[in-house]
Tab-separated table of N, CA and C and ligand atoms in Angstrom:
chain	number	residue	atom	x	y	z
A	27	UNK	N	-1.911	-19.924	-3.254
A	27	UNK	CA	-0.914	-18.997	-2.706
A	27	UNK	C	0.128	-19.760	-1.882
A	28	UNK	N	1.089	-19.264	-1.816
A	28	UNK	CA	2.910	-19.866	-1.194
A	28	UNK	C	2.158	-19.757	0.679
A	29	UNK	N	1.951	-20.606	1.166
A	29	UNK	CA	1.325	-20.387	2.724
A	29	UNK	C	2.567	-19.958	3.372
A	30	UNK	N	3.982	-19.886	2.930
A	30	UNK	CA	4.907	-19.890	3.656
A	30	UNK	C	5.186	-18.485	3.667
A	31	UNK	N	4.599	-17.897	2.829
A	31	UNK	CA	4.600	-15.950	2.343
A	31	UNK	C	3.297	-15.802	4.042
A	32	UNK	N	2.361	-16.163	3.798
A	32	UNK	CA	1.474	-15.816	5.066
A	32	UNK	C	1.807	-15.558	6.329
A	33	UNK	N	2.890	-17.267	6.386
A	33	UNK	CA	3.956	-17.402	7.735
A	33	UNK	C	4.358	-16.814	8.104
A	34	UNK	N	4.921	-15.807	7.112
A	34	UNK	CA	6.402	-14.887	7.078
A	34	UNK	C	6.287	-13.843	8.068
A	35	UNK	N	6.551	-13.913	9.379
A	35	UNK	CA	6.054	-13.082	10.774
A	35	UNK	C	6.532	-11.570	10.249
A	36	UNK	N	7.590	-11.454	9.060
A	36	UNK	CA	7.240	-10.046	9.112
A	36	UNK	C	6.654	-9.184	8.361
A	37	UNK	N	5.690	-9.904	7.728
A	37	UNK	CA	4.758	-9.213	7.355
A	37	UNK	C	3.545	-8.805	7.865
A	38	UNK	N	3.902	-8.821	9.382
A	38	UNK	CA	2.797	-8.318	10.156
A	38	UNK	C	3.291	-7.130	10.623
A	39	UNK	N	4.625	-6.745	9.978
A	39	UNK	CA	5.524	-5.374	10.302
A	39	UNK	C	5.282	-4.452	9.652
A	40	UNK	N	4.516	-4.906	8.506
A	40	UNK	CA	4.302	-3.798	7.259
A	40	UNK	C	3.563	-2.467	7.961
A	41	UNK	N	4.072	-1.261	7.117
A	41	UNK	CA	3.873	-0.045	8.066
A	41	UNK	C	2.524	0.295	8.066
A	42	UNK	N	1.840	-0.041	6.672
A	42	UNK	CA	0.344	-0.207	6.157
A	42	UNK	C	-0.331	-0.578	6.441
A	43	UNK	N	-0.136	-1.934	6.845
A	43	UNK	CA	-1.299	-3.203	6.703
A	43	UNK	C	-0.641	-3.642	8.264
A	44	UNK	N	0.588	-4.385	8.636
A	44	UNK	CA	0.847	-4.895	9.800
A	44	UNK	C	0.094	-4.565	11.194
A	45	UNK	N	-0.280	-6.286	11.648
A	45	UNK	CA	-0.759	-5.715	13.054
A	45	UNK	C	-0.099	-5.816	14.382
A	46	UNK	N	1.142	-6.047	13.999
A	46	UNK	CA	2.176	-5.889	14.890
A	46	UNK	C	3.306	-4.705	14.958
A	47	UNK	N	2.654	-3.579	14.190
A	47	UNK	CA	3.761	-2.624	13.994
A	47	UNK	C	2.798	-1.527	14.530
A	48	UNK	N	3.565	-0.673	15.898
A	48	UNK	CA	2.720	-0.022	16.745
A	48	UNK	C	2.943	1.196	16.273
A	49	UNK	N	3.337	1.695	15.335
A	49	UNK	CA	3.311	2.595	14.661
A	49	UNK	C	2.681	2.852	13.179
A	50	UNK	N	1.934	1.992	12.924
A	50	UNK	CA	1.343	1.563	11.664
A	50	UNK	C	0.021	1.904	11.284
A	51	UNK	N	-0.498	1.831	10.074
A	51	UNK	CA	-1.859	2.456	9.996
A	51	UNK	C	-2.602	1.486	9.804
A	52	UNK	N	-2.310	0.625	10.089
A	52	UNK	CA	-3.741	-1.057	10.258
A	52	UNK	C	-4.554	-0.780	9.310
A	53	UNK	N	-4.208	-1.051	8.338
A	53	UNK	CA	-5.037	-0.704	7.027
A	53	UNK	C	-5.433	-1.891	7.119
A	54	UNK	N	-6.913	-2.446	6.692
A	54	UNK	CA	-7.468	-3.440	6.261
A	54	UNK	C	-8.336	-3.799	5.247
A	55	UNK	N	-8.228	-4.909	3.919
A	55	UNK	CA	-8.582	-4.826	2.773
A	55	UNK	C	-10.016	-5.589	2.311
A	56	UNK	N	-11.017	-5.132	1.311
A	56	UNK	CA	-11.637	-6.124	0.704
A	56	UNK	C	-11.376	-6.469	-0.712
A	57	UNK	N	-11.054	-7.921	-1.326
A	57	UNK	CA	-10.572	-7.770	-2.565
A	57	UNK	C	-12.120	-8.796	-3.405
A	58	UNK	N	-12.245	-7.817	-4.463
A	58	UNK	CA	-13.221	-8.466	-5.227
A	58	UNK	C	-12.318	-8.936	-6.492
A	59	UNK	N	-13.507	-8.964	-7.752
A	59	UNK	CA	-12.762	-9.283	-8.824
A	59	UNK	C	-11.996	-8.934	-9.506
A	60	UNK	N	-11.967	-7.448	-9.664
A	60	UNK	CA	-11.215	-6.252	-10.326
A	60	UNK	C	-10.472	-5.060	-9.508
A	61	UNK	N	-10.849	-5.183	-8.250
A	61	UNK	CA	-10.219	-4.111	-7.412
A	61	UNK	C	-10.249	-4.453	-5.893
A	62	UNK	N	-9.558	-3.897	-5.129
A	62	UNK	CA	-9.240	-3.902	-4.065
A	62	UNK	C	-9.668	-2.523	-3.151
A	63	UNK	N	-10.257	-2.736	-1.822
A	63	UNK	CA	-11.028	-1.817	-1.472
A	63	UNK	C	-10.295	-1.189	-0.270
A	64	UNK	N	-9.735	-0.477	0.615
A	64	UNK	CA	-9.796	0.146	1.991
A	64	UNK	C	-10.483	1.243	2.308
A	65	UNK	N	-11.445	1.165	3.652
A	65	UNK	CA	-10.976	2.254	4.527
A	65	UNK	C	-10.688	2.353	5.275
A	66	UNK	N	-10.240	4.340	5.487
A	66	UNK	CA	-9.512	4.668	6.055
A	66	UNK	C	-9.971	5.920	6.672
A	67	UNK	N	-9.355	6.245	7.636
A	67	UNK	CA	-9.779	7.555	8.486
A	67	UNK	C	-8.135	7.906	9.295
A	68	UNK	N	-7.629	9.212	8.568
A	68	UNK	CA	-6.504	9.720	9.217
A	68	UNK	C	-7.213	10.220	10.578
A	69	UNK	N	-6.037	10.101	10.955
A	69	UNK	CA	-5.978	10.520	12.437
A	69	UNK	C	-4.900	11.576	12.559
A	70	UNK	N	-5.251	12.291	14.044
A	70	UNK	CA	-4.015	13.274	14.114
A	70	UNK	C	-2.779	13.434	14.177
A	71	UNK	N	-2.465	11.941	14.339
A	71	UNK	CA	-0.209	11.635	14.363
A	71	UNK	C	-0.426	11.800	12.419
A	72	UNK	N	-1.478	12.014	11.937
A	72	UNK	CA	-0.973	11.797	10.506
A	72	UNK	C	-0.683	12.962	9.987
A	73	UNK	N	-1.026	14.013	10.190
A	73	UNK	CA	-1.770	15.093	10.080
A	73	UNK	C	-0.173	15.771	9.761
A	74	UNK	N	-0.350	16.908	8.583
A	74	UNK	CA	1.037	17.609	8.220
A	74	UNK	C	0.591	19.129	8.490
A	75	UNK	N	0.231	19.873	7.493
A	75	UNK	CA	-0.670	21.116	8.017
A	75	UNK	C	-1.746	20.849	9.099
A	76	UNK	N	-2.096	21.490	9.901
A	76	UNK	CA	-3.197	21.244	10.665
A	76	UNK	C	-4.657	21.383	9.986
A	77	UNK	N	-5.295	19.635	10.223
A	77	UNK	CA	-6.452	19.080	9.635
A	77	UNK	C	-6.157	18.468	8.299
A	78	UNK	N	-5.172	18.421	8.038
A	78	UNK	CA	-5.106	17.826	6.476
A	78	UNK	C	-3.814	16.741	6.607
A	79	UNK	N	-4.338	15.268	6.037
A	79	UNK	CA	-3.619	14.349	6.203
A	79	UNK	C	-2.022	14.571	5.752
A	80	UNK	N	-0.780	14.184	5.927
A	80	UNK	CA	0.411	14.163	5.192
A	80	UNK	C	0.291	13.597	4.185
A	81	UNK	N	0.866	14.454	2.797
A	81	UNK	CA	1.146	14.013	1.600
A	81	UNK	C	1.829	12.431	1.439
A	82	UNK	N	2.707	11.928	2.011
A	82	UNK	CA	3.653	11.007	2.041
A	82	UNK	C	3.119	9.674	2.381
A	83	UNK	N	1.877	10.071	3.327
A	83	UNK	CA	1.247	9.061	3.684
A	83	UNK	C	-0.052	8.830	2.611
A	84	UNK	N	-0.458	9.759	2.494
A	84	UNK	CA	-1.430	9.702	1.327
A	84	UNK	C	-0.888	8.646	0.340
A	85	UNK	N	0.584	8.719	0.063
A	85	UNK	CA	0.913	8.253	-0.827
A	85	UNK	C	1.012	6.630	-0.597
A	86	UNK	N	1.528	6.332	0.518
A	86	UNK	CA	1.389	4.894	1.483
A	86	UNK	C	0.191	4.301	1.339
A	87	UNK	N	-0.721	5.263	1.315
A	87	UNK	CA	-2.239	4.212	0.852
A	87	UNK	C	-2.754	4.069	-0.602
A	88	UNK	N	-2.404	5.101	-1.306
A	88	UNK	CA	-1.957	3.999	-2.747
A	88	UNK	C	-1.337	3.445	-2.962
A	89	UNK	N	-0.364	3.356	-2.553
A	89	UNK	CA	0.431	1.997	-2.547
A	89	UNK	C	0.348	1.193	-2.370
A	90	UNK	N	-0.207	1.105	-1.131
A	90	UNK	CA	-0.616	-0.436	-0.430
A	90	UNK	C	-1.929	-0.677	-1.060
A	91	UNK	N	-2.895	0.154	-1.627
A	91	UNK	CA	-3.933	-0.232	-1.887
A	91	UNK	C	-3.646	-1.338	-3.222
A	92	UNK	N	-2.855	-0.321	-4.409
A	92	UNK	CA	-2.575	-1.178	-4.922
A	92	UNK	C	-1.873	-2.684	-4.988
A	93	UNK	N	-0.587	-2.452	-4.010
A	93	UNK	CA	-0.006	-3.557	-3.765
A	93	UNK	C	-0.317	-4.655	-3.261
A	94	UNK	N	-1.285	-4.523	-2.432
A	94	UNK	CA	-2.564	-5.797	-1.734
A	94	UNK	C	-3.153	-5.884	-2.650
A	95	UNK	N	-3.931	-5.314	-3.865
A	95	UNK	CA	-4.521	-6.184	-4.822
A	95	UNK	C	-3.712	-7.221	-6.061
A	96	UNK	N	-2.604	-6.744	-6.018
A	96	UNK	CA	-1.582	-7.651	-6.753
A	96	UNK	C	-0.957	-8.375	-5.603
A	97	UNK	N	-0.904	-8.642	-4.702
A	97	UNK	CA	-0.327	-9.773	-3.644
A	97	UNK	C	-1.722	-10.742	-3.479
A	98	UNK	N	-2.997	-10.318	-3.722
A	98	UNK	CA	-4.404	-11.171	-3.052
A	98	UNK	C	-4.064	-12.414	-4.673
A	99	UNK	N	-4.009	-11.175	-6.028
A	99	UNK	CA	-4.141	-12.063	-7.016
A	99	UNK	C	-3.390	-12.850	-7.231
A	100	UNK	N	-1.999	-12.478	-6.989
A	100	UNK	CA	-0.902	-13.163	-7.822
A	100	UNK	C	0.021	-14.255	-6.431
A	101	UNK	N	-0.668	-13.670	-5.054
A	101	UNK	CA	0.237	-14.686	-4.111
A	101	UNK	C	1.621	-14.561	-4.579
A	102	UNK	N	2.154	-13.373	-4.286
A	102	UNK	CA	3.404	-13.585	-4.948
A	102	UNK	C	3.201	-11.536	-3.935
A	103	UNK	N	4.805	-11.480	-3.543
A	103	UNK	CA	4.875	-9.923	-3.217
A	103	UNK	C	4.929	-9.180	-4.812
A	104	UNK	N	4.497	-7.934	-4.648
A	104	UNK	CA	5.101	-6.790	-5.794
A	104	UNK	C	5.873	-5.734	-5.376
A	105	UNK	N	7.173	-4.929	-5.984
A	105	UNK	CA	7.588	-3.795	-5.796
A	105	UNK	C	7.338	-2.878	-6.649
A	106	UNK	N	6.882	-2.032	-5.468
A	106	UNK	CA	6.572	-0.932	-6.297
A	106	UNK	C	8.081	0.184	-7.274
A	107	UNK	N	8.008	0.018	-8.574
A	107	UNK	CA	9.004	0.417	-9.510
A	107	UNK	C	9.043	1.851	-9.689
A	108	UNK	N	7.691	2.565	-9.917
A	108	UNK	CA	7.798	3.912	-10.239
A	108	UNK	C	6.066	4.251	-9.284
A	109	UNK	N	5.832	5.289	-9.025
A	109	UNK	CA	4.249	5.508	-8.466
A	109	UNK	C	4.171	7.413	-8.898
A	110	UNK	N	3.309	7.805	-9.390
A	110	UNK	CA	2.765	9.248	-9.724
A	110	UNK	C	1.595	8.885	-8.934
A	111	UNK	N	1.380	10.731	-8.882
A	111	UNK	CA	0.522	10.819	-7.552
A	111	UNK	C	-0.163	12.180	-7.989
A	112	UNK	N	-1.188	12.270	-7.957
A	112	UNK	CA	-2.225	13.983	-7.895
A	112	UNK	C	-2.729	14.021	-7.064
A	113	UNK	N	-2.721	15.128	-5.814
A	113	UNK	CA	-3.495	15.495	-4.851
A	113	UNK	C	-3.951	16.840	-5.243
A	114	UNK	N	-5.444	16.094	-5.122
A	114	UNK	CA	-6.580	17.037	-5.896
A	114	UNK	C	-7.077	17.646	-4.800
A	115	UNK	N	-7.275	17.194	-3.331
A	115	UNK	CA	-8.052	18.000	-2.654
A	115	UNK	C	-7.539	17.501	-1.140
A	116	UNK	N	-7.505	17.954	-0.230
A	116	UNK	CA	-6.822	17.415	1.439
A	116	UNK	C	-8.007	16.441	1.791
A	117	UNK	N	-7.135	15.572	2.640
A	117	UNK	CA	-7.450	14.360	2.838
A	117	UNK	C	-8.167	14.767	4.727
A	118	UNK	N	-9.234	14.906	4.924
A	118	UNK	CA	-9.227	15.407	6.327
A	118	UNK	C	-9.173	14.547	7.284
A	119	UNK	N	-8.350	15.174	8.451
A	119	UNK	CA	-8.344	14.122	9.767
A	119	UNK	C	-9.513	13.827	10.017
A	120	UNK	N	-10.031	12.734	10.616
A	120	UNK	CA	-10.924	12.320	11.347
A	120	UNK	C	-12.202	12.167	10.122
A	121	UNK	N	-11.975	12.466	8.994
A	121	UNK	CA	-13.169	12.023	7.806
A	121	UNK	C	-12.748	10.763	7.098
A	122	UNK	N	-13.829	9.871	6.868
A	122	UNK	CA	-13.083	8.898	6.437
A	122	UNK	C	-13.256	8.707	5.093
A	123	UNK	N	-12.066	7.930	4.515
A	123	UNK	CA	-12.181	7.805	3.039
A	123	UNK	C	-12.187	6.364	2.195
A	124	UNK	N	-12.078	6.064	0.809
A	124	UNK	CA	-12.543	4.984	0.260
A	124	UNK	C	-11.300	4.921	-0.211
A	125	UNK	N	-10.161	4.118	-0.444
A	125	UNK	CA	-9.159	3.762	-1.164
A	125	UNK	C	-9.256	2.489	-2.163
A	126	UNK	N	-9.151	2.636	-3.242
A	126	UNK	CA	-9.617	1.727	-4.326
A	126	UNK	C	-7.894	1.395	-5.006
A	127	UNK	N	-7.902	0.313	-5.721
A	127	UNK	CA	-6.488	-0.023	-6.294
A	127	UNK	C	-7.037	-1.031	-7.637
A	128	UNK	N	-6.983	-0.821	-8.626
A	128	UNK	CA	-7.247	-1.486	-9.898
A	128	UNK	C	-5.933	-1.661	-10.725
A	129	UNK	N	-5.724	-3.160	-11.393
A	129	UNK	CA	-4.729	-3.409	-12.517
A	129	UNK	C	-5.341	-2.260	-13.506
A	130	UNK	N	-4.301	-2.071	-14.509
A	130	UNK	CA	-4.489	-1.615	-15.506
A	130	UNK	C	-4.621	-2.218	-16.607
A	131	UNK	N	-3.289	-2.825	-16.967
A	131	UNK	CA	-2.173	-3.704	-17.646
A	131	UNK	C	-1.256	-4.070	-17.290
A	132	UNK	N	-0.891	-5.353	-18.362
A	132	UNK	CA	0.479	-5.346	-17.428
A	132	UNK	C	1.264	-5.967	-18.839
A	133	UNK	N	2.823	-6.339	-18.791
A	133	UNK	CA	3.832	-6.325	-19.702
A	133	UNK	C	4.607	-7.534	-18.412
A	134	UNK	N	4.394	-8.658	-19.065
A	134	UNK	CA	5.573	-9.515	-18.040
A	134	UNK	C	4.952	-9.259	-16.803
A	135	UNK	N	6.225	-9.277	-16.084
A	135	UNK	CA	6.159	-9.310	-15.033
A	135	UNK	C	5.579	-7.691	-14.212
A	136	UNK	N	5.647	-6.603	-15.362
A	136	UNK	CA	5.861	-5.316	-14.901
A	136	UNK	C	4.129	-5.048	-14.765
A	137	UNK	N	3.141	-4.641	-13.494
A	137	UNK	CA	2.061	-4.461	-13.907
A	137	UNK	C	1.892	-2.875	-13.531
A	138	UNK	N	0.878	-2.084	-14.981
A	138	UNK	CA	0.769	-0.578	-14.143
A	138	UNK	C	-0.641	-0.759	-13.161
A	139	UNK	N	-0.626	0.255	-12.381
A	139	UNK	CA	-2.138	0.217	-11.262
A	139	UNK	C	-2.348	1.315	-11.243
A	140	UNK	N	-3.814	1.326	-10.984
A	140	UNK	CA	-4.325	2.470	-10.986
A	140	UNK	C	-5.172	2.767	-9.444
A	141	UNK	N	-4.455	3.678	-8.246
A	141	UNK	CA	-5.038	3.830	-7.209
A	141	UNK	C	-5.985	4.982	-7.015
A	142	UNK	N	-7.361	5.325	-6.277
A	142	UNK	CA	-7.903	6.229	-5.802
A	142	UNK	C	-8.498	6.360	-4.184
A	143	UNK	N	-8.230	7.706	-3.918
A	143	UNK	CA	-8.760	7.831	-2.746
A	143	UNK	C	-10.076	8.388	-2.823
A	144	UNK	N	-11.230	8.342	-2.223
A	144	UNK	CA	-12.406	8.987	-2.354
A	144	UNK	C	-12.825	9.563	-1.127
A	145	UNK	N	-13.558	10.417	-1.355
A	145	UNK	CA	-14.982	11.049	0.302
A	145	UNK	C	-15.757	10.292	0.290
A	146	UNK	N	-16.617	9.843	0.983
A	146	UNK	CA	-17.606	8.368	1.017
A	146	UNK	C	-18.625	9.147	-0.168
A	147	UNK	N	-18.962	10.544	-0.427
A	147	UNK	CA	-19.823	10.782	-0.868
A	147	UNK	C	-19.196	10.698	-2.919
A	148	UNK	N	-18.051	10.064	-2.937
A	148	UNK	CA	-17.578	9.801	-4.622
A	148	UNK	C	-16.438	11.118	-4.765
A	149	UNK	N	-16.357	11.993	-4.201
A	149	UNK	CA	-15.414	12.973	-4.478
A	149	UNK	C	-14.021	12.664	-4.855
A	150	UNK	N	-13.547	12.682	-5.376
A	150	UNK	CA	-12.027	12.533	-5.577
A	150	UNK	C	-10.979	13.676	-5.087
A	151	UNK	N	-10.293	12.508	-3.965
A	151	UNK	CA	-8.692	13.356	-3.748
A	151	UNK	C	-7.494	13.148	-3.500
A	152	UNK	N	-7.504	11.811	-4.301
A	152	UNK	CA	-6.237	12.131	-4.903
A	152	UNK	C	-6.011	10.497	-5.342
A	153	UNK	N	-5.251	10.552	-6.542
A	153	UNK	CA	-5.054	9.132	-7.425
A	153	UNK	C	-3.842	9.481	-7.697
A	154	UNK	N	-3.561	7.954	-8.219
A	154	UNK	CA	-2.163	7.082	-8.830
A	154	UNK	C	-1.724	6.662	-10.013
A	155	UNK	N	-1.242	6.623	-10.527
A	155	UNK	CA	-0.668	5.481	-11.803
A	155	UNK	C	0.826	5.223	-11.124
A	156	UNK	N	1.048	3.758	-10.994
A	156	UNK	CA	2.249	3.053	-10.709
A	156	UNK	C	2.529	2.205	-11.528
A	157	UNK	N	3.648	1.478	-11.073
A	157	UNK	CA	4.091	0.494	-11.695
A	157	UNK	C	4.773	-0.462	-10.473
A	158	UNK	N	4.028	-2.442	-10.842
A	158	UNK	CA	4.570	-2.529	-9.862
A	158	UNK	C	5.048	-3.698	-10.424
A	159	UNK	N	6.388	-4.682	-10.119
A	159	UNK	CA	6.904	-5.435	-10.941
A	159	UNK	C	6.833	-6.641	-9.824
A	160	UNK	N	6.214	-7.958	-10.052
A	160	UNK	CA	5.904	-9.138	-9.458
A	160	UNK	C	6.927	-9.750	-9.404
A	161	UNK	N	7.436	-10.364	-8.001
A	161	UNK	CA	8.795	-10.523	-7.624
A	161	UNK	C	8.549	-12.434	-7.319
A	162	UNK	N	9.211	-13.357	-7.843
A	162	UNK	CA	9.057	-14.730	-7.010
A	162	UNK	C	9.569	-14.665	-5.633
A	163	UNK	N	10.673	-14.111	-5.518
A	163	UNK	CA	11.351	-14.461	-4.051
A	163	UNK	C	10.301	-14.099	-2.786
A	164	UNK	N	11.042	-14.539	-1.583
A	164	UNK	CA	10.409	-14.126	-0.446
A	164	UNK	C	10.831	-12.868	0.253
A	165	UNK	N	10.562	-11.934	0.534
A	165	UNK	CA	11.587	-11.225	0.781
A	165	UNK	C	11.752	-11.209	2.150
A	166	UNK	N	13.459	-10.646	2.549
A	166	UNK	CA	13.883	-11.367	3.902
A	166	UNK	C	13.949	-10.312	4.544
A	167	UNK	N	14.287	-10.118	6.093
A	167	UNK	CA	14.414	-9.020	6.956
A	167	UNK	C	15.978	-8.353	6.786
A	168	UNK	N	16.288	-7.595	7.134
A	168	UNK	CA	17.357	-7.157	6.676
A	168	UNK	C	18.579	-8.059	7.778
A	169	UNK	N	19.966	-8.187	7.473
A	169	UNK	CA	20.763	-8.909	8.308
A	169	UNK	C	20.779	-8.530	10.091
A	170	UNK	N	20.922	-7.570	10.026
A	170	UNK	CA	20.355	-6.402	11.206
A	170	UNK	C	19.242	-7.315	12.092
A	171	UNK	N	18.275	-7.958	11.574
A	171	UNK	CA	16.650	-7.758	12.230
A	171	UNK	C	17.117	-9.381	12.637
A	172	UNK	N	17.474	-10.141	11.238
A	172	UNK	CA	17.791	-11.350	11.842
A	172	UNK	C	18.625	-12.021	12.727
A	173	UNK	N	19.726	-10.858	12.946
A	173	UNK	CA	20.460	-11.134	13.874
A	173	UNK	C	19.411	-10.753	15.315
A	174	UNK	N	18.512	-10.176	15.310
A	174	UNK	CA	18.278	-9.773	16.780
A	174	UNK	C	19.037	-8.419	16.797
A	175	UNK	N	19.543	-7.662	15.755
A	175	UNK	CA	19.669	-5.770	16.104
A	175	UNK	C	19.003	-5.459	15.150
A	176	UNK	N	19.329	-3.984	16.110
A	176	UNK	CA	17.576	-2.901	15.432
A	176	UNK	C	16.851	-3.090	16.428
A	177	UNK	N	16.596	-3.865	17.270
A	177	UNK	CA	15.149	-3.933	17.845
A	177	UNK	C	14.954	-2.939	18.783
A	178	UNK	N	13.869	-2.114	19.021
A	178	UNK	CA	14.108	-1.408	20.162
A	178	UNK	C	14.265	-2.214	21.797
A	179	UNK	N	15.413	-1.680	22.463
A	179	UNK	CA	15.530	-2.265	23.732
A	179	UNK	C	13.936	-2.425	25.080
B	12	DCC	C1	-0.446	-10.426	4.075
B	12	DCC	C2	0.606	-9.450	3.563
B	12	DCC	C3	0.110	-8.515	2.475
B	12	DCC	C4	1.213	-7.791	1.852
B	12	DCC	C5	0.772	-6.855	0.751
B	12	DCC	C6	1.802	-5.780	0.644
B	12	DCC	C7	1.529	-4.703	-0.396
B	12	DCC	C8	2.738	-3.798	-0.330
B	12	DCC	C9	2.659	-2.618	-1.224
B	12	DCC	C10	3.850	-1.726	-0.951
B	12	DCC	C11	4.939	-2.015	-1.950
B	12	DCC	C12	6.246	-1.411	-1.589
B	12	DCC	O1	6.362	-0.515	-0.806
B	12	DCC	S1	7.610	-2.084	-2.315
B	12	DCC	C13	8.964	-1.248	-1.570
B	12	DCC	C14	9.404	-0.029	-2.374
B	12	DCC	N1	9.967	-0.455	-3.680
B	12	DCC	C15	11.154	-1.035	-3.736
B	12	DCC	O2	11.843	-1.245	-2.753
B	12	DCC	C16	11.614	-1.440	-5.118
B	12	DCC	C17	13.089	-1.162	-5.319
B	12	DCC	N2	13.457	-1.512	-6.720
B	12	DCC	C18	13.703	-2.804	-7.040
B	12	DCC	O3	13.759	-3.699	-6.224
B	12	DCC	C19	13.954	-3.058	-8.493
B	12	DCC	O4	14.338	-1.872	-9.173
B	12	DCC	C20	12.759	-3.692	-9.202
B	12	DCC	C21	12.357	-5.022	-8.514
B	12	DCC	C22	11.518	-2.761	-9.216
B	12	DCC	C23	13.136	-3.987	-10.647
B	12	DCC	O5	14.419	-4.600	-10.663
B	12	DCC	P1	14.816	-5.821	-11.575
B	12	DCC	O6	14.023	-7.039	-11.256
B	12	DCC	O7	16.306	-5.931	-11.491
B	12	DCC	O8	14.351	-5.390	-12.963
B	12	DCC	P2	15.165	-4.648	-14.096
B	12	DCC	O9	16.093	-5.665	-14.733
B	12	DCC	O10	15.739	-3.384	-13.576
B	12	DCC	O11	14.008	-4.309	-15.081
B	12	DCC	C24	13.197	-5.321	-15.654
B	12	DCC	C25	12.316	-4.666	-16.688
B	12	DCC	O12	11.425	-3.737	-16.034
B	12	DCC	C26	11.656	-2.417	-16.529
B	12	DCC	N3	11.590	-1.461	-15.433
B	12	DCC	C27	12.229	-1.505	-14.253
B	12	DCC	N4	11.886	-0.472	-13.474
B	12	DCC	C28	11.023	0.272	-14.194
B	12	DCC	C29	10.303	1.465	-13.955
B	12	DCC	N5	10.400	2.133	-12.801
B	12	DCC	N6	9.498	1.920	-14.920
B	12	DCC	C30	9.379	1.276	-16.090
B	12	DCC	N7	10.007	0.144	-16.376
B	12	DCC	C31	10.833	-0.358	-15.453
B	12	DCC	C32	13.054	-2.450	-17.121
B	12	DCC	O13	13.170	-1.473	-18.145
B	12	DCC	C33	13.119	-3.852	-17.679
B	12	DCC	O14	12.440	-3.921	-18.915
B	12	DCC	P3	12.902	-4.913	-20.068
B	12	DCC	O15	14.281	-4.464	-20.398
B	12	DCC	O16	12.875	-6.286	-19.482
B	12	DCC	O17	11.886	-4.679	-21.143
């Protein structure tokens, strides 16, 4: 892997995974041979109806689930190109869940993934099919960040 991608201080900003972003869901991963593992337990800033996680974010952890298993393999970032989503059942605050991220296939550079969220007890609520296309570059902070604006005062 590029050690200089590791370096890259802002990827400890990521809204997902970063442990420098105080607004973030500190997601943390295990990657085996074929898939990539999190859990997770919403909490109440997540929460859209009362007791049931936000859709949007739901969607943030397939994403990232998948996208950390194509960044562990390929050392290389991915963007996500297209992502479908079924929410089969509410995600509850304070219950925790299993987030899984598997390749499918892939075409070039373009790979599809396949994400799931689970109840510890195997239930399914709610999965993915994406597409995420493997990028060489590094990617940079926006001109804004590197100048030193944006930041909160
Ligand atoms: C420790 C840290 C851990 C870090 C771990 C972090 C994990 C992070 C996970 C979160 C990931 C994100 O949120 S990523 C952020 C959200 N996503 C983005 O910002 C992506 C924005 N979009 C883009 O940048 C671009 O559209 C790309 C890169 C996706 C593609 O652009 P491109 O490289 O110019 O490619 P382009 O020429 O358009 O297309 C190339 C080929 O792909 C096909 N193609 C392009 N898009 C699609 C598509 N949606 N569906 C099907 N096919 C597509 C084209 O038809 C073409 O086929 P052919 O003609 O060649 O056959």
């Amino acid at each position: 892997m590029d050690k200089s991608l590791l370096n890259n201080n802002e990827y400890s900003w990521c809204f997902a995974c970063g442990k420098d972003n105080p607004s973030g869901l500190h997601m943390r991963f295990e990657i085996d041979d074929d898939k990539c593992t999190a859990y997770f337990t919403p909490r109440r800033e997540h929460q859209s109806y009362p007791g049931r996680m936000h859709g949007g974010l739901v969607a943030v952890l397939l994403d990232e689930v998948t996208g950390n298993y194509l960044f562990a393999k390929e050392g290389k970032p991915s963007y996500t190109a297209k992502i479908e989503i079924r929410y089969r059942q509410p995600l509850a605050i304070g219950e925790e869940v299993v987030c899984t991220g598997r390749e499918l296939k892939r075409k070039g550079r373009m790979v599809e993934m396949q994400g799931t969220i689970c109840k510890k007890d195997g239930t399914l609520l709610a999965e993915c099919l994406s597409k995420m296309m493997i990028v060489d570059e590094t990617p940079q902070p926006s001109r804004k960040l590197a100048a030193g604006e944006g930041e909160e005062e």
